[in-house]
Short mmCIF file of N, CA and C in Angstrom, two decimals:
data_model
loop_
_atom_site.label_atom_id
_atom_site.label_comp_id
_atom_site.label_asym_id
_atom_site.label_seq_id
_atom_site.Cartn_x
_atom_site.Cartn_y
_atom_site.Cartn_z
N UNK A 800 169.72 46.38 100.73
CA UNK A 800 168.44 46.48 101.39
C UNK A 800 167.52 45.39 100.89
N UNK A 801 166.95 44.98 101.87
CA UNK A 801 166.13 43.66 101.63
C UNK A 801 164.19 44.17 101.70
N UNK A 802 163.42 44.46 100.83
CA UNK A 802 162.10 44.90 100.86
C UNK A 802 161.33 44.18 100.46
N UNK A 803 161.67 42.50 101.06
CA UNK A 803 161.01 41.72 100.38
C UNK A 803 159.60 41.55 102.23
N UNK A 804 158.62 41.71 101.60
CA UNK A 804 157.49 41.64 102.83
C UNK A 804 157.69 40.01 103.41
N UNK A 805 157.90 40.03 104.96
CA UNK A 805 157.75 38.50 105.54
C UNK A 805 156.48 37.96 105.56
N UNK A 806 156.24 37.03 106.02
CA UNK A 806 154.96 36.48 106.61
C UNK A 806 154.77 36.91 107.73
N UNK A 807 155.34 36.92 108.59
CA UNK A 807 155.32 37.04 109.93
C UNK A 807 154.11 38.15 110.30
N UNK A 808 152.98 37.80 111.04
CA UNK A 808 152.17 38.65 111.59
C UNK A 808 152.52 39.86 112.30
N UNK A 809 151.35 41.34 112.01
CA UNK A 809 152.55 41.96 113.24
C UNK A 809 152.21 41.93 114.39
N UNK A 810 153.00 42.62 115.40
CA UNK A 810 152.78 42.30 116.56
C UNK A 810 153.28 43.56 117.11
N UNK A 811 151.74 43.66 118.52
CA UNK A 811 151.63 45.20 119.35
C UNK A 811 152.53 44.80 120.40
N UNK A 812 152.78 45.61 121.42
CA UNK A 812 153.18 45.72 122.60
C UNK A 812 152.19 45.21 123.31
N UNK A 813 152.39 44.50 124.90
CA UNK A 813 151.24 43.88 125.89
C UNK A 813 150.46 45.41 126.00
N UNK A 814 151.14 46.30 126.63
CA UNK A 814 150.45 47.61 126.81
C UNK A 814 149.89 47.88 125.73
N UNK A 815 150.31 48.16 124.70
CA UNK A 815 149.44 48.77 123.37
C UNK A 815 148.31 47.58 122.75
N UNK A 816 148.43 46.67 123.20
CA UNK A 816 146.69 45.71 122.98
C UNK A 816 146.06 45.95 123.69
N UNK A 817 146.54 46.45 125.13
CA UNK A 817 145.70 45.84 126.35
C UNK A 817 144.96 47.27 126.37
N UNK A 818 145.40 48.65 126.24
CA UNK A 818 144.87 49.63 125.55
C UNK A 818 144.23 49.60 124.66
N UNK A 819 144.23 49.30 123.68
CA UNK A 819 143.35 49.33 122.41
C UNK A 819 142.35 48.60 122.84
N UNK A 820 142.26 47.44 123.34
CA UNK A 820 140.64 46.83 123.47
C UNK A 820 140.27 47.53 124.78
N UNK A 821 140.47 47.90 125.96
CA UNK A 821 140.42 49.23 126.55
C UNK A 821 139.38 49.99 126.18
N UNK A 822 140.55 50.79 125.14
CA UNK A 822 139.04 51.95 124.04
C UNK A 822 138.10 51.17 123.36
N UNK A 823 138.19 49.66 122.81
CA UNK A 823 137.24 49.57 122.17
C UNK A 823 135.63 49.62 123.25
N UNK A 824 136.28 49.02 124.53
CA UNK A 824 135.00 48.78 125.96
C UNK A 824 134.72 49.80 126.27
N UNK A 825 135.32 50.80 126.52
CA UNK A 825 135.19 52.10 126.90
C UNK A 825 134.65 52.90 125.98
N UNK A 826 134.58 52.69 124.77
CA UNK A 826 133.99 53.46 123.58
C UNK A 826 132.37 53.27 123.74
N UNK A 827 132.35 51.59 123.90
CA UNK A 827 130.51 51.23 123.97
C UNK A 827 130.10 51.46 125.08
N UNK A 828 130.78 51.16 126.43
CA UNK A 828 130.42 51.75 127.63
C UNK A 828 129.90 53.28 127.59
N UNK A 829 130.69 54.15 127.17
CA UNK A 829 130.54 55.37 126.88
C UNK A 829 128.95 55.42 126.13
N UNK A 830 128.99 54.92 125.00
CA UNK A 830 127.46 54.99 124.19
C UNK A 830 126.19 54.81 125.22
N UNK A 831 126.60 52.94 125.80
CA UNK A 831 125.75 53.12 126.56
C UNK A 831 125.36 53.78 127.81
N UNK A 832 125.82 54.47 128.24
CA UNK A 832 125.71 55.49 129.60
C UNK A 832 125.08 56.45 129.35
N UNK A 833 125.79 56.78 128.08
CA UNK A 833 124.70 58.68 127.65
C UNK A 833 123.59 57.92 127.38
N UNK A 834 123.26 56.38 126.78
CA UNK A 834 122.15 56.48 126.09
C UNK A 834 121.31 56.24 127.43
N UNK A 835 121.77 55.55 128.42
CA UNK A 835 121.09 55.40 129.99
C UNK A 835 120.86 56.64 130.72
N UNK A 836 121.90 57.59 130.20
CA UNK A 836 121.55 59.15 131.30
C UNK A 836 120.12 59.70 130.31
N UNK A 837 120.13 59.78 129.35
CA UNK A 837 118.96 60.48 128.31
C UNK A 837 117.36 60.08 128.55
N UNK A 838 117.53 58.60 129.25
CA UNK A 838 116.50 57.55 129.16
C UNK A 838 115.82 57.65 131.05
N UNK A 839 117.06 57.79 131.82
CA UNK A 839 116.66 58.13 133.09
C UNK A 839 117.22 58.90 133.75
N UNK A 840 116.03 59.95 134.34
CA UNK A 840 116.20 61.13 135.03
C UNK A 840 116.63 61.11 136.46
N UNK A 841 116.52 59.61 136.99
CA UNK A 841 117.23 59.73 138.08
C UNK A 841 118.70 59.08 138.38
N UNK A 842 118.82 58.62 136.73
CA UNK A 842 120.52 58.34 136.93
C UNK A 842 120.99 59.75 136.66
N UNK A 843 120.71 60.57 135.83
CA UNK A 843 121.37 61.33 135.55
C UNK A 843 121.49 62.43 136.63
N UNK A 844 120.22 62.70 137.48
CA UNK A 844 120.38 63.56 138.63
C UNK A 844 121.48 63.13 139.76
N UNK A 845 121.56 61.46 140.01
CA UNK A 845 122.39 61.02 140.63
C UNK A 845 123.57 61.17 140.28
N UNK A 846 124.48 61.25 138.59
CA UNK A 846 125.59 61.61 138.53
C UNK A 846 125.96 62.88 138.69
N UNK A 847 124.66 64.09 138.46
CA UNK A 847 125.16 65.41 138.82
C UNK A 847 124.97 65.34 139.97
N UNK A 848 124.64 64.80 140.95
CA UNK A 848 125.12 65.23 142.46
C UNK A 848 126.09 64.63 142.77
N UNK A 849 126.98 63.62 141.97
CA UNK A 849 128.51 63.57 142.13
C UNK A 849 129.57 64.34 142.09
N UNK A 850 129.41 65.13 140.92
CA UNK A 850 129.96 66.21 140.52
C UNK A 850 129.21 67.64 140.01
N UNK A 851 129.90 68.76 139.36
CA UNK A 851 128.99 69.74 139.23
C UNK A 851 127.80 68.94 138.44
N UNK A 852 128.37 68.30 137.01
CA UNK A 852 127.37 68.33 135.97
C UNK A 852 127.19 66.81 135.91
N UNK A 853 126.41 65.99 135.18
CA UNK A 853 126.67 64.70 134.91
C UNK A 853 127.34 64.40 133.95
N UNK A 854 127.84 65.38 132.86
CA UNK A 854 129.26 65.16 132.03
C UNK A 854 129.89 64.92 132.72
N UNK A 855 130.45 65.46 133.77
CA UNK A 855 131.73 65.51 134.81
C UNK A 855 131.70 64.42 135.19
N UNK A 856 131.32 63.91 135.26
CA UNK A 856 130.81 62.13 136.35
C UNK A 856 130.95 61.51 135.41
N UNK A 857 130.34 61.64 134.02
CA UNK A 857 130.39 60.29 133.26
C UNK A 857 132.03 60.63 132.30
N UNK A 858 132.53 61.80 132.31
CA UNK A 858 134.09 61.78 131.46
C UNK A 858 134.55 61.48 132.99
N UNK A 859 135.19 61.02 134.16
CA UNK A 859 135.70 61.08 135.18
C UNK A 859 135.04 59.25 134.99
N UNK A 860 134.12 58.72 134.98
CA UNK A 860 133.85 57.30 134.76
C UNK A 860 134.38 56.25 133.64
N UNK A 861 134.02 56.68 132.34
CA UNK A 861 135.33 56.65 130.93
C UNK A 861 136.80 56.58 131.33
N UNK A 862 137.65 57.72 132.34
CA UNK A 862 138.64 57.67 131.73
C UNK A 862 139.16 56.70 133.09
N UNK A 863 138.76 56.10 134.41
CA UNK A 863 138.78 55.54 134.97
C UNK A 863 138.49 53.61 134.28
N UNK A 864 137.73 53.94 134.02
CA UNK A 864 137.13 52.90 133.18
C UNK A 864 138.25 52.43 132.42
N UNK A 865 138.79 53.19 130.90
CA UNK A 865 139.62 53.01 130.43
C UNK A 865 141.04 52.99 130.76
N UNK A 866 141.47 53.09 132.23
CA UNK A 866 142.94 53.27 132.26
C UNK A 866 142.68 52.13 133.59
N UNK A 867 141.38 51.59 134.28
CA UNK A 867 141.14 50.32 135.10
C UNK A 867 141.89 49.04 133.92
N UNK A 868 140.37 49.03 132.82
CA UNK A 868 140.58 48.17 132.01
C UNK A 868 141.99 48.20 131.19
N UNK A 869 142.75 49.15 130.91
CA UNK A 869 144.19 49.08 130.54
C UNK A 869 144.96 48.74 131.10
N UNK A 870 145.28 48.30 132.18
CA UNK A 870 146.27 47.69 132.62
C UNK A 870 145.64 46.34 133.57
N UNK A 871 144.59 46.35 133.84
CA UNK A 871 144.01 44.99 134.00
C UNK A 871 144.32 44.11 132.26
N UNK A 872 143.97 44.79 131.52
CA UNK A 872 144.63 43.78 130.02
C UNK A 872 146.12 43.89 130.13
N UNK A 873 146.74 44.07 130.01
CA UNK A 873 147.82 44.87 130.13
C UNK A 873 149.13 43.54 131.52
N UNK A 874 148.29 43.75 132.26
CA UNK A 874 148.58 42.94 133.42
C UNK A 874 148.35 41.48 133.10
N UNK A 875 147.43 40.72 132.83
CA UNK A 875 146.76 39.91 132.43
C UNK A 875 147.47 39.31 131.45
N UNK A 876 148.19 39.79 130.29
CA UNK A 876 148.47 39.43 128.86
C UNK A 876 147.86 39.16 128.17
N UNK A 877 146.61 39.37 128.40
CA UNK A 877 145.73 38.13 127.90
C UNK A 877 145.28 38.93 126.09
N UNK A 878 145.34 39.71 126.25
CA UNK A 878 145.18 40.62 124.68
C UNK A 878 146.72 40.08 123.35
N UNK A 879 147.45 39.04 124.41
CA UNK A 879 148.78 38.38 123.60
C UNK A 879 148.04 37.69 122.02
N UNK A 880 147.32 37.12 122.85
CA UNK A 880 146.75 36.08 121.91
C UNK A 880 145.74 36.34 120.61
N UNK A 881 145.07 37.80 120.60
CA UNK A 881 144.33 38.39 119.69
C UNK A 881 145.53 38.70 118.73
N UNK A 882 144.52 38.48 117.67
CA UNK A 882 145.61 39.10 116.09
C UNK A 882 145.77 40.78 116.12
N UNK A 883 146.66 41.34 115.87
CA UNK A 883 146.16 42.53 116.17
C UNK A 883 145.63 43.49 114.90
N UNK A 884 145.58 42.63 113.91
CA UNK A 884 144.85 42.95 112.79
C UNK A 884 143.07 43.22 113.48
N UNK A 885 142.48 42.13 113.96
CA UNK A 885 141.34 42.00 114.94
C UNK A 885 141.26 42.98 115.61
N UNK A 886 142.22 43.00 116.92
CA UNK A 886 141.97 44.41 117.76
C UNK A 886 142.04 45.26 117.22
N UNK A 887 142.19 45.74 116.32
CA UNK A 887 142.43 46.82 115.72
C UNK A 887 141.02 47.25 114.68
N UNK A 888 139.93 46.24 114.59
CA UNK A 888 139.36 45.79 113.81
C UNK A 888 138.20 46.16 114.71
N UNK A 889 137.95 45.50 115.78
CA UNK A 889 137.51 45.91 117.34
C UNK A 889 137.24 46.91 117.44
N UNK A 890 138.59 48.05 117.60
CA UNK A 890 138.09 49.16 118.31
C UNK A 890 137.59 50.29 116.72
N UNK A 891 137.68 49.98 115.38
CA UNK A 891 137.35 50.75 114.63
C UNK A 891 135.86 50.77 114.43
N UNK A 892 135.39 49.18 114.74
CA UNK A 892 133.74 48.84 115.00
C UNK A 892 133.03 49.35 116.15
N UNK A 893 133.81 49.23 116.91
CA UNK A 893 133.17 50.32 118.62
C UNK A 893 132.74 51.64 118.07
N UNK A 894 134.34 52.25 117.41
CA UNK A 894 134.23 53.85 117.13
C UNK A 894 133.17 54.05 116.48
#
């Protein structure tokens, strides 16, 4: 057995980057929306007449959001080129 550590950077899957920065957009998106529903009474009346409540509208916006932006990265490749030390770095600073 060989346990000698390489150099070699590691490396995610296209799907599993293109996800992770995903949640990191979707994490601040998220912040900023509640902090926009709290601030105005007529966004927030407008998302509850989408659905029952304006939770319902804004978790139904998130997970759209996040599974748009996941495979638009995802599709794209373009999350190839981030370290994924970084993305990973990304979405712990969002959280």
């Amino acid at each position: 057995m060989d346990s000698a550590i390489t150099s070699e950077s590691p490396k995610l899957r296209v799907a599993t980057s293109g996800f992770v920065l995903a949640a990191a957009l979707t994490v601040v998106f998220n912040t900023a929306l509640a902090c926009a529903k709290d601030t105005s009474a007529p966004l927030k009346n407008f998302m509850k007449s989408l659905a029952d409540h304006d939770w319902t509208t804004h978790g139904l916006v998130d997970i759209l959001l996040f599974v748009g932006l996941g495979f638009f990265f995802m599709k794209s490749r373009m999350t190839e080129r981030i370290n994924p030390i970084h993305l990973i770095g990304v979405l712990v600073v969002a959280v």
